Coordinates of N, CA and C in Angstrom, one line a residue:
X1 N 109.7 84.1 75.2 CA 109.6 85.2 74.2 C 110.7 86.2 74.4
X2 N 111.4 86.9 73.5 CA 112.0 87.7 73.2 C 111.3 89.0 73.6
X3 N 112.4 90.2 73.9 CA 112.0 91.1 73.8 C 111.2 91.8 73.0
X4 N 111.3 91.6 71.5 CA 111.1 92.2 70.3 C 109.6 91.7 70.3
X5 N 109.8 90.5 70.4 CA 108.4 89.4 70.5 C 107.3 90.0 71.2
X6 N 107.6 90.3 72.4 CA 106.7 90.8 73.2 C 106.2 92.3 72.9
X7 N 106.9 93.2 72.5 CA 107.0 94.5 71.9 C 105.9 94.0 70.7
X8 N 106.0 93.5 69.7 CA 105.0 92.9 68.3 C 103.8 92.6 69.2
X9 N 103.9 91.4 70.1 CA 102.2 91.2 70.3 C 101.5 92.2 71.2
X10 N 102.3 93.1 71.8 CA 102.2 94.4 72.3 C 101.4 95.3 71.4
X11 N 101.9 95.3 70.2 CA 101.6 96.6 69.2 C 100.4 96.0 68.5
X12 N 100.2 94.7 68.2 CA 99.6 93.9 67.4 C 98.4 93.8 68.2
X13 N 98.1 94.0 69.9 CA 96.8 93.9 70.3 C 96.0 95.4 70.5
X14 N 97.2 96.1 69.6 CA 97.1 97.7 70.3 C 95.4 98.1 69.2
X15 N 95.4 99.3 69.6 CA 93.8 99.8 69.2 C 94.0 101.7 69.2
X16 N 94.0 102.1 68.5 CA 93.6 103.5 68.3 C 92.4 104.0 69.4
X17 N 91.5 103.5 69.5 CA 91.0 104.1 70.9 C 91.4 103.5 71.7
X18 N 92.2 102.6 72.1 CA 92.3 102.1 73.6 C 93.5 103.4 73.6
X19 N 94.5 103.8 72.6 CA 95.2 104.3 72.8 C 94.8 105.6 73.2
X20 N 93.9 106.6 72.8 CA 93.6 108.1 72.9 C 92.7 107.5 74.3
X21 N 92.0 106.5 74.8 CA 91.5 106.5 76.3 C 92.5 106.5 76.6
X22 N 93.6 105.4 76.9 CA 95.0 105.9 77.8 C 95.7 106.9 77.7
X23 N 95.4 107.8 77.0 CA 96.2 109.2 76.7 C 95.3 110.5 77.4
X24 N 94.3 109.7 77.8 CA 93.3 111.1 78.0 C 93.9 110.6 79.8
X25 N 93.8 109.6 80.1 CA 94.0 109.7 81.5 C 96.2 109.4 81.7
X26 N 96.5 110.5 81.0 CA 97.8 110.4 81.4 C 99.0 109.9 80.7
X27 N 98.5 108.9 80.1 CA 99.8 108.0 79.2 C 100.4 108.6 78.3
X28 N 101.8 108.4 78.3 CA 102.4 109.0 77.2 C 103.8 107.7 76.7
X29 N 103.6 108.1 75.2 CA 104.7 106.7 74.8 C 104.2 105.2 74.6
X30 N 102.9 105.3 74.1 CA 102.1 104.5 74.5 C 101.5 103.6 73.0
X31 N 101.3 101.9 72.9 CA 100.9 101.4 71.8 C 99.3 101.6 71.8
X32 N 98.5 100.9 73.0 CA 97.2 101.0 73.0 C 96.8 99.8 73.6
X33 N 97.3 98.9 74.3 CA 96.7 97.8 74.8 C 95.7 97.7 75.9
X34 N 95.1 96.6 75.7 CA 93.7 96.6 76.7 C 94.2 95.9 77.6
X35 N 94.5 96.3 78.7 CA 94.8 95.6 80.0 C 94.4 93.7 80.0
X36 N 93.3 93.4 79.6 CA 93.1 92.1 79.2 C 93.8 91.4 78.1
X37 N 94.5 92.3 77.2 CA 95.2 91.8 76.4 C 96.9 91.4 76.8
X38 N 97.3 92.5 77.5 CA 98.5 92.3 78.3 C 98.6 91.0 79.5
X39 N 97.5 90.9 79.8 CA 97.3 89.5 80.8 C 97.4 88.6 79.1
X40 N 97.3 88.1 78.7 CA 96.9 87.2 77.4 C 98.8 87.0 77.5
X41 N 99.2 87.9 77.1 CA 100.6 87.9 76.6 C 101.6 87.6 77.8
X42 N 101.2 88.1 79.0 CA 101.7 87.7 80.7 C 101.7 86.1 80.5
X43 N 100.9 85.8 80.2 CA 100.2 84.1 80.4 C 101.3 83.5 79.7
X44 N 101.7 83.7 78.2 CA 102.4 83.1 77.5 C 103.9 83.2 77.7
X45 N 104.4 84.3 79.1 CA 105.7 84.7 79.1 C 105.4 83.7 80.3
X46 N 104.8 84.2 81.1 CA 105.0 83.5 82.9 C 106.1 84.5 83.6
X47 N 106.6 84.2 84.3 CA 107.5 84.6 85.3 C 109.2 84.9 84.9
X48 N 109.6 86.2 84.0 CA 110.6 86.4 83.1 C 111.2 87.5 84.2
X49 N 111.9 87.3 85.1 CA 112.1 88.7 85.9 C 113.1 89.9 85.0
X50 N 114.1 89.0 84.0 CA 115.0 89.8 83.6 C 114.5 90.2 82.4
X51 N 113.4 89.7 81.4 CA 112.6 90.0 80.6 C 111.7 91.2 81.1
X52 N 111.2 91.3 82.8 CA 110.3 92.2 83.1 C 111.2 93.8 83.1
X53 N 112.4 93.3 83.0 CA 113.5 94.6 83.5 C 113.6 95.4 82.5
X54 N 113.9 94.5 80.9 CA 113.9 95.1 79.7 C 112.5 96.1 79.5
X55 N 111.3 95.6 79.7 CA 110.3 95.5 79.4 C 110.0 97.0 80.1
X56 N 110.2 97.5 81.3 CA 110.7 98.0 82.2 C 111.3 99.5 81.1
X57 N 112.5 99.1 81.2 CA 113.4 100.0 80.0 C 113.4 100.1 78.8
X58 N 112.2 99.8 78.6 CA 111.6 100.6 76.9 C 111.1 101.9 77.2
X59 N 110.6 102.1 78.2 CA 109.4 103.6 78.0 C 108.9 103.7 77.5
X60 N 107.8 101.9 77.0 CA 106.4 102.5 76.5 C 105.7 101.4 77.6
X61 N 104.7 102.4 77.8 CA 103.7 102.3 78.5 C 103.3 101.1 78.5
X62 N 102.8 100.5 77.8 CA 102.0 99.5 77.8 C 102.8 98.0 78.3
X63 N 104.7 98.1 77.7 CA 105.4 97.5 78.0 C 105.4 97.6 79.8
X64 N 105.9 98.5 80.5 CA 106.1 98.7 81.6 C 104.6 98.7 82.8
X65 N 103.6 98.2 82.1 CA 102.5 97.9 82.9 C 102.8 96.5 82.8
X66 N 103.2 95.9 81.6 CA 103.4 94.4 81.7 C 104.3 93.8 82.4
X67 N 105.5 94.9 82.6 CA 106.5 94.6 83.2 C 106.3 94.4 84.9
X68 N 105.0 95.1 85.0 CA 105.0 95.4 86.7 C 104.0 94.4 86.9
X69 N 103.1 93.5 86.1 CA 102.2 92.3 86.2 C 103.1 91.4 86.3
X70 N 104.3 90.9 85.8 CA 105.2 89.9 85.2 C 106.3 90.0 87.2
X71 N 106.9 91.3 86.7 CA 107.6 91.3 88.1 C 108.1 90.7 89.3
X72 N 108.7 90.0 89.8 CA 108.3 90.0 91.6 C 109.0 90.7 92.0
X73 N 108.6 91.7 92.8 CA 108.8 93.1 93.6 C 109.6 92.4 94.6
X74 N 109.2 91.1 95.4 CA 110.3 90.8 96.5 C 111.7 90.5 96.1
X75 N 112.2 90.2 94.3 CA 113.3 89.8 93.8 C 114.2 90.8 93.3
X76 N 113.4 92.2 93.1 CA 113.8 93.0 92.9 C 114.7 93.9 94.0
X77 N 115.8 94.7 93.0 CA 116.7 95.3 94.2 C 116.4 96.8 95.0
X78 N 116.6 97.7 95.5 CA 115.8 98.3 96.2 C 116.5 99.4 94.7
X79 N 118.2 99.4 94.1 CA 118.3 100.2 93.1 C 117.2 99.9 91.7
X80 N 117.2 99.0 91.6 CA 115.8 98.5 90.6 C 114.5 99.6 90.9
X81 N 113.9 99.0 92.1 CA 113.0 99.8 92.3 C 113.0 101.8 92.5
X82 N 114.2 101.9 92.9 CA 114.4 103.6 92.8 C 114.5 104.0 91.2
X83 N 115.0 103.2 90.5 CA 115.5 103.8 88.9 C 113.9 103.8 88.3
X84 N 112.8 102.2 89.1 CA 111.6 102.7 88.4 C 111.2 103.5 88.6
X85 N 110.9 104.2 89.7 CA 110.2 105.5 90.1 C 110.7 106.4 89.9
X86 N 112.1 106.5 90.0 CA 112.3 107.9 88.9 C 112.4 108.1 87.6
X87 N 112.0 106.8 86.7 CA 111.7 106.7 85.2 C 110.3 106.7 84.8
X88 N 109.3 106.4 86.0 CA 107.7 106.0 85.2 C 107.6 107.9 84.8
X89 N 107.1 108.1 83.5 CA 106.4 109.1 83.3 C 104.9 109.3 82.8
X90 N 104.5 108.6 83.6 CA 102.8 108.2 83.2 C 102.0 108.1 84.4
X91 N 100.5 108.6 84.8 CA 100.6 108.4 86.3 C 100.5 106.3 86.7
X92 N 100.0 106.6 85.3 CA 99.4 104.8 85.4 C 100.2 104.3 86.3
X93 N 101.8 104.4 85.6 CA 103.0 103.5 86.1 C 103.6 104.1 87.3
X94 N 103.2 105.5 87.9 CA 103.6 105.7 89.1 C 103.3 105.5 90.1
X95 N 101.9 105.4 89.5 CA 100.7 105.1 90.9 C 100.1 104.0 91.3
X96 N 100.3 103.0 90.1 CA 100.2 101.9 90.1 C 101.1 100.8 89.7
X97 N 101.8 100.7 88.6 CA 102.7 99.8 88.6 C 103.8 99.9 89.5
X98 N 104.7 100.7 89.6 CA 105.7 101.0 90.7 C 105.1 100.7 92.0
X99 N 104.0 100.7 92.4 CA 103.3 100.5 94.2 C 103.4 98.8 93.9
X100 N 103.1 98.3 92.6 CA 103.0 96.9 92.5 C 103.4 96.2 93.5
X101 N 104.6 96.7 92.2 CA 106.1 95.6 93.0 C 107.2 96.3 94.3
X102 N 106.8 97.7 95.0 CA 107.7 98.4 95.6 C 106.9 97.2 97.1
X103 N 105.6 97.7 96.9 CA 104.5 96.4 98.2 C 104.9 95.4 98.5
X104 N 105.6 94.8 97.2 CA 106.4 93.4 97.6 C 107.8 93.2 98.1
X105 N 108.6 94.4 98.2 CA 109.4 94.5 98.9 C 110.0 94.8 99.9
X106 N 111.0 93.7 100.5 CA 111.4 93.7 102.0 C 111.7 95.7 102.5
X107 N 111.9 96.4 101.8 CA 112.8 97.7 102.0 C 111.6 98.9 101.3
X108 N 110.1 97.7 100.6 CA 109.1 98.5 100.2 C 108.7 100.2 101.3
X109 N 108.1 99.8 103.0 CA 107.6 100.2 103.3 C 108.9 101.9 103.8
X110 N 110.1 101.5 103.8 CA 111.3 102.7 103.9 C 111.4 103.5 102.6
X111 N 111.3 102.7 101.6 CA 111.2 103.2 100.2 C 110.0 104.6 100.1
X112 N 108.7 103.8 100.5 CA 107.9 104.6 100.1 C 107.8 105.7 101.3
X113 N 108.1 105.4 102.2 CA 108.1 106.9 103.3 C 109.6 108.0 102.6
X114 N 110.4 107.3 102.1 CA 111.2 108.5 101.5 C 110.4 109.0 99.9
X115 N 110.0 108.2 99.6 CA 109.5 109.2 97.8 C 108.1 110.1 98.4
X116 N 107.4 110.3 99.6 CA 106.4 110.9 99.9 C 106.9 111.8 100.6
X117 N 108.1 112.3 100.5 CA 108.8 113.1 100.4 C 109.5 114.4 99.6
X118 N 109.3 113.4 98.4 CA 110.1 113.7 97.1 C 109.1 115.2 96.8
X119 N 110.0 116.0 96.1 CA 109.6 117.2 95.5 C 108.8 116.8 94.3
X120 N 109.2 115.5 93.5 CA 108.5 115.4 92.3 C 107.1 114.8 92.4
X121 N 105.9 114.9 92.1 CA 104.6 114.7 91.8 C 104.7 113.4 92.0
X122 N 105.1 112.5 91.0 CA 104.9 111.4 90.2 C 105.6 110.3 91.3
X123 N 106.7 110.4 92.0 CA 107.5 109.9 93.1 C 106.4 109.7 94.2
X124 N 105.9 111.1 94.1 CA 105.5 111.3 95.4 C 104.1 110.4 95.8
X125 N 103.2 110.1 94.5 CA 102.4 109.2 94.4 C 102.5 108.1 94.2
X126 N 103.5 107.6 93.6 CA 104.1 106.4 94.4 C 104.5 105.8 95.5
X127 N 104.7 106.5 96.2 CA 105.1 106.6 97.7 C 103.9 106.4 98.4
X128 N 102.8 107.6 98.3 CA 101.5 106.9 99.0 C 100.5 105.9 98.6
X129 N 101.0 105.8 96.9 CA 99.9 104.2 96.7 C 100.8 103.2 97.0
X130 N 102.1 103.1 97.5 CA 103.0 102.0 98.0 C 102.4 101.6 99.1
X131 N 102.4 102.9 100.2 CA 101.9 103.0 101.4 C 100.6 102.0 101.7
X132 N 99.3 102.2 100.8 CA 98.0 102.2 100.6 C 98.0 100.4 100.4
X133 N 99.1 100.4 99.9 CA 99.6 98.8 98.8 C 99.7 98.0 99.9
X134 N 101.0 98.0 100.8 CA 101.0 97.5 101.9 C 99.9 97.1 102.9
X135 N 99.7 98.7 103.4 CA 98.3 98.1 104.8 C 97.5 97.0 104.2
X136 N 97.5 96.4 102.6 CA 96.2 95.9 102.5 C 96.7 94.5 102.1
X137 N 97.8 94.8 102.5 CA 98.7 93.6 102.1 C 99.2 92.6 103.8
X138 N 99.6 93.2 104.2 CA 100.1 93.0 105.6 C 99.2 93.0 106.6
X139 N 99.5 91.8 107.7 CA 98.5 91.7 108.7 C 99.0 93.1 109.8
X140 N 97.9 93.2 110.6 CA 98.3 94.6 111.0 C 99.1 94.4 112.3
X141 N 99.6 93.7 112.9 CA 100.6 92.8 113.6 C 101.7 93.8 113.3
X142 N 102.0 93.3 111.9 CA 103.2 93.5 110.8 C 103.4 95.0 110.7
X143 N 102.1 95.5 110.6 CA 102.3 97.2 110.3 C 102.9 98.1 111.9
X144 N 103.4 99.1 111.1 CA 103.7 100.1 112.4 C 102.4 101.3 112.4
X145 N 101.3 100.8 113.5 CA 100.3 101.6 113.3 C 100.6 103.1 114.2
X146 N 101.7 103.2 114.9 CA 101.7 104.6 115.3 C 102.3 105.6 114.3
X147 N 103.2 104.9 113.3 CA 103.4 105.9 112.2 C 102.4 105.8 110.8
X148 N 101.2 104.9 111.0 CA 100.1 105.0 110.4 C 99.2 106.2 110.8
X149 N 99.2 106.3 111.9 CA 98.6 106.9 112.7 C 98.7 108.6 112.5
X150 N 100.4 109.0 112.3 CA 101.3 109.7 112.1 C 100.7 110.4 110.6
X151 N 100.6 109.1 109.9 CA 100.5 109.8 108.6 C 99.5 109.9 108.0
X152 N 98.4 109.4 108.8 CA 96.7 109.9 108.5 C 96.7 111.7 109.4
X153 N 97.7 112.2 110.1 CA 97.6 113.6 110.4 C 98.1 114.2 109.1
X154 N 98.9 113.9 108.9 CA 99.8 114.5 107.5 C 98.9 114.8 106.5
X155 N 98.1 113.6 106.2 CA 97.1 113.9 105.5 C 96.5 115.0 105.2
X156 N 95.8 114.9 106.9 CA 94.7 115.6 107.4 C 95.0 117.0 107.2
X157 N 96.6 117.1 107.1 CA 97.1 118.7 107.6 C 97.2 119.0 105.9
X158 N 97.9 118.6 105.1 CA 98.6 118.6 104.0 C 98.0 118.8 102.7
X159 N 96.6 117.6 102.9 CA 96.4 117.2 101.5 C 95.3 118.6 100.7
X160 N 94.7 119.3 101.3 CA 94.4 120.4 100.0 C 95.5 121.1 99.9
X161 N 97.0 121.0 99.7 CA 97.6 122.3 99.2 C 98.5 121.1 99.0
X162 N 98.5 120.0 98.8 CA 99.3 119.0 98.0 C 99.4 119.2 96.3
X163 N 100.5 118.6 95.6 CA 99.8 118.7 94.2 C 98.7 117.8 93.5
X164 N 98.4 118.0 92.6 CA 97.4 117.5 92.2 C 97.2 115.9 92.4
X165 N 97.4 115.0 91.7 CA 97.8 113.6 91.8 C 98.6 113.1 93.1
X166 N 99.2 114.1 93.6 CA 99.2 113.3 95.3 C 97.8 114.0 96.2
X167 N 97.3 114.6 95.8 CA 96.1 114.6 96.9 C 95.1 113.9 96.5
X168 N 95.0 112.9 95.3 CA 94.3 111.7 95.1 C 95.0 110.6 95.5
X169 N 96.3 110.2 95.4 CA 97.0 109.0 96.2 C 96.8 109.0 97.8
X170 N 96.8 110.4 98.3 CA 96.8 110.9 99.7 C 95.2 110.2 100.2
X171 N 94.6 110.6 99.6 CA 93.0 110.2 99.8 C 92.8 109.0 99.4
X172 N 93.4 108.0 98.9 CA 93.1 106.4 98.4 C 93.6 106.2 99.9
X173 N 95.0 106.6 100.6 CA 95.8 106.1 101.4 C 94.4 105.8 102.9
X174 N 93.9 107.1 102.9 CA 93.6 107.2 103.7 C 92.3 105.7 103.2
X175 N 92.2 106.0 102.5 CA 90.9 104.8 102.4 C 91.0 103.3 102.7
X176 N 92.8 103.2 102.0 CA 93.4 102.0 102.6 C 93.2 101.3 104.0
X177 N 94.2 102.8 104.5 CA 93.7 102.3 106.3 C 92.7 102.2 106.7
X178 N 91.9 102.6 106.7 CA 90.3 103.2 106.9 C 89.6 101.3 106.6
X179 N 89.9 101.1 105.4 CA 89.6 99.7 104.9 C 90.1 98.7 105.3
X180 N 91.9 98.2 105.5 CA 92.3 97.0 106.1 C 92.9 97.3 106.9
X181 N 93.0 98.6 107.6 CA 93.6 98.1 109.1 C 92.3 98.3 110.3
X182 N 92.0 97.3 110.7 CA 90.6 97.4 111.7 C 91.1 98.4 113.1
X183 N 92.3 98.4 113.2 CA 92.4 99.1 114.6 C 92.7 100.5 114.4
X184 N 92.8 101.0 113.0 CA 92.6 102.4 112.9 C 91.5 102.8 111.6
X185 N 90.4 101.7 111.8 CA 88.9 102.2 111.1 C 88.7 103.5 110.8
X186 N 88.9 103.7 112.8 CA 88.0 104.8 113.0 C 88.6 105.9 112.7
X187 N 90.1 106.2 113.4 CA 90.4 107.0 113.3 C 91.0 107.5 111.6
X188 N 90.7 106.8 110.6 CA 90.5 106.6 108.9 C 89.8 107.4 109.1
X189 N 88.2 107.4 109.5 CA 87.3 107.9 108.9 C 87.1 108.8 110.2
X190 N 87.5 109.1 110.8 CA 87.9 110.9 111.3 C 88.4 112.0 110.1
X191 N 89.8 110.9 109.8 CA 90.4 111.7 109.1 C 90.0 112.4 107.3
X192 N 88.9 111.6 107.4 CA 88.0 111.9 106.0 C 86.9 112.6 106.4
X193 N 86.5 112.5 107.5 CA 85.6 113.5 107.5 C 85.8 114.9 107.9
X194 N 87.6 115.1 108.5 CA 88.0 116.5 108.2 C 88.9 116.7 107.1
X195 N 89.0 116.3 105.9 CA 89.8 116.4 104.9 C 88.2 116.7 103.9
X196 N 87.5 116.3 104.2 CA 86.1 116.5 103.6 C 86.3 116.1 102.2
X197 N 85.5 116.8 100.8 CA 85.8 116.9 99.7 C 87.2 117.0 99.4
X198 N 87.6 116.0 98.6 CA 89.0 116.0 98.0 C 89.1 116.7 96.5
X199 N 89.5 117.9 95.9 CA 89.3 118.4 94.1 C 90.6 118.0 93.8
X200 N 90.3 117.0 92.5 CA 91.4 116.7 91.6 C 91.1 116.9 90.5
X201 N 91.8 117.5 89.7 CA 92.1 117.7 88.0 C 92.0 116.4 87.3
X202 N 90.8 115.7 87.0 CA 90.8 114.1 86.0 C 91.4 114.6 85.0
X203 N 91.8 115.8 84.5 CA 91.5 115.7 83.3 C 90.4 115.4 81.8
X204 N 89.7 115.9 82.2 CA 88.3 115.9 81.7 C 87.8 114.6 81.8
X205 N 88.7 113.5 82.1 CA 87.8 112.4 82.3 C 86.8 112.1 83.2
X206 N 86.1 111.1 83.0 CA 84.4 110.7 83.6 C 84.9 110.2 85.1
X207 N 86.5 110.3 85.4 CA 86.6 109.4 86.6 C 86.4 110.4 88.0
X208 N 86.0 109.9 89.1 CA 85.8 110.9 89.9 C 86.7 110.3 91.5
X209 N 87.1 111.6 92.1 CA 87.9 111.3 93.9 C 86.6 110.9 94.5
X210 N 86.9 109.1 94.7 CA 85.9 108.5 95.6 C 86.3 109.3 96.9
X211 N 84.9 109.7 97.3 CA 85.1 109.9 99.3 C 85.0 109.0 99.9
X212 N 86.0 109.6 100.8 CA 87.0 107.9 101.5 C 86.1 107.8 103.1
X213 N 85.2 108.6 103.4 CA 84.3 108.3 104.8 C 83.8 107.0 104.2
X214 N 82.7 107.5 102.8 CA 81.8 106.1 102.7 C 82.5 105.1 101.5
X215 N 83.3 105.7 101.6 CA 84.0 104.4 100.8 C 84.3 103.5 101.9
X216 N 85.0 103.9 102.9 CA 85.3 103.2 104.0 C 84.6 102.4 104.4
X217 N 83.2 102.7 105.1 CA 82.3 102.0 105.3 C 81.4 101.2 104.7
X218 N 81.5 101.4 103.3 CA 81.3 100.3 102.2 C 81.7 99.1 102.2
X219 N 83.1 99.6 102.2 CA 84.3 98.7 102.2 C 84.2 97.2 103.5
X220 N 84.0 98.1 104.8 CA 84.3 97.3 105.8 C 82.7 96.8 105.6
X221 N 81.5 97.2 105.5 CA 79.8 96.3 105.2 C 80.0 95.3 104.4
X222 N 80.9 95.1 103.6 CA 80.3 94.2 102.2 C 80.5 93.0 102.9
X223 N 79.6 92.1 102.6 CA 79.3 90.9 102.5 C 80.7 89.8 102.9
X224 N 81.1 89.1 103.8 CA 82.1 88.6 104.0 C 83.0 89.3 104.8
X225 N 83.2 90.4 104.7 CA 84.0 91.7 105.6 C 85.2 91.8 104.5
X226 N 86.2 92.1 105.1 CA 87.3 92.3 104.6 C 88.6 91.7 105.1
X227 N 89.0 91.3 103.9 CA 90.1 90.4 103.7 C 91.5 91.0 102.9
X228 N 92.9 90.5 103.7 CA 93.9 91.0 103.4 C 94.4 90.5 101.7
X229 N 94.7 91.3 100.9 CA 95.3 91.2 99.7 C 96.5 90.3 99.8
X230 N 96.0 89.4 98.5 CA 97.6 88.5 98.1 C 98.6 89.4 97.7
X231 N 97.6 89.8 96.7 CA 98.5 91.2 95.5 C 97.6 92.6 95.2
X232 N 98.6 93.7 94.6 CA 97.9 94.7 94.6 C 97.8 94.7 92.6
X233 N 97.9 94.0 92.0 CA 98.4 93.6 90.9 C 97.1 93.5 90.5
X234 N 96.8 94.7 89.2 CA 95.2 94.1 88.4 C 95.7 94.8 87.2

């Protein structure tokens, strides 16, 4: 499929409320597609990396969620992945498409300790759902748990006077570890139980800051235990 192609079945599955729901939680530039519909259209493309790039550089929304489903983040260049993050203007695509594909890459886990950095918001939550992306990705062999370790204080010290949307990425993070790395469970859920209540601005939406003590503990009880992610990709 063509660019244009994909843009039409894009617009053609789009919906007036799916569009004003994605607008209430942040989207901007946006057709209206149902996440189930965008998989439909994924299916028919397959694996377009230079298609995902265009798709990418439209700036609409709907496009650049497809783009980050379609993607492989390990193929991508580390300038690829910086131009995304400094172009998503939606939290969708900062916080979740951009962590996608940044998780899959070799220079992912350098990448995201410098945007959790960044002065801008939207960087900055990228950076810690990259973070979050990884541990649940990677055996913990692989991880560097003393600067995991490192950055569940940061949390601990940081996250009520963080901005808004990074002190919900901040608190996923912590849930991350807390969740797939078993050799820092515990000290996860220390660090949630002195970060306590996390307040985020939804935006009047119905969604709420899961607390990451018993989310943690949920997480690690269910049925089977817990198992490392293929992908962070939904």
């Amino acid at each position: 499929m063509t660019l244009q192609q994909v843009l039409d079945a894009i617009r053609s599955a789009s919906s007036e409320q799916t569009r004003n729901t994605l607008m209430k939680h942040g989207a901007v530039n946006i057709y209206g597609a149902k996440v189930a519909d965008l998989k439909i259209i994924l299916k028919k493309i397959k694996n377009d990396q230079a298609l995902a790039m265009q798709l990418y550089d439209t700036g609409i929304y709907d496009a650049q969620y497809l783009a980050g489903l379609m993607a492989d983040g390990a193929k991508m260049t580390a300038q690829q992945l910086e131009h995304w993050v400094k172009t998503s203007d939606s939290h969708g695509i900062a916080e979740y498409t951009v962590p996608w594909v940044t998780a899959e890459h070799p220079e992912g886990w350098k990448l995201a300790l410098q945007w959790i950095d960044a002065g801008n918001e939207k960087i900055a939550t990228s950076g810690w759902n990259t973070l979050g992306g990884i541990v649940s990705m990677k055996e913990d062999a692989a991880l560097d748990l003393p600067m995991l370790e490192k950055l569940l204080k940061r949390v601990e010290k940081d996250i009520h006077k963080a901005p808004n949307r990074v002190r919900y990425t901040m608190n996923g993070f912590v849930i991350g570890v807390g969740t797939y790395v078993g050799a820092l469970e515990q000290k996860a859920v220390e660090t949630a139980r002195k970060i306590g209540t996390v307040s985020v601005d939804m935006n009047g939406t119905a969604c709420k800051v899961p607390g990451a003590e018993d989310y943690i503990k949920a997480s690690r009880n269910r049925p089977g235990g817990v198992k490392k992610k293929k992908t962070i990709k939904c």
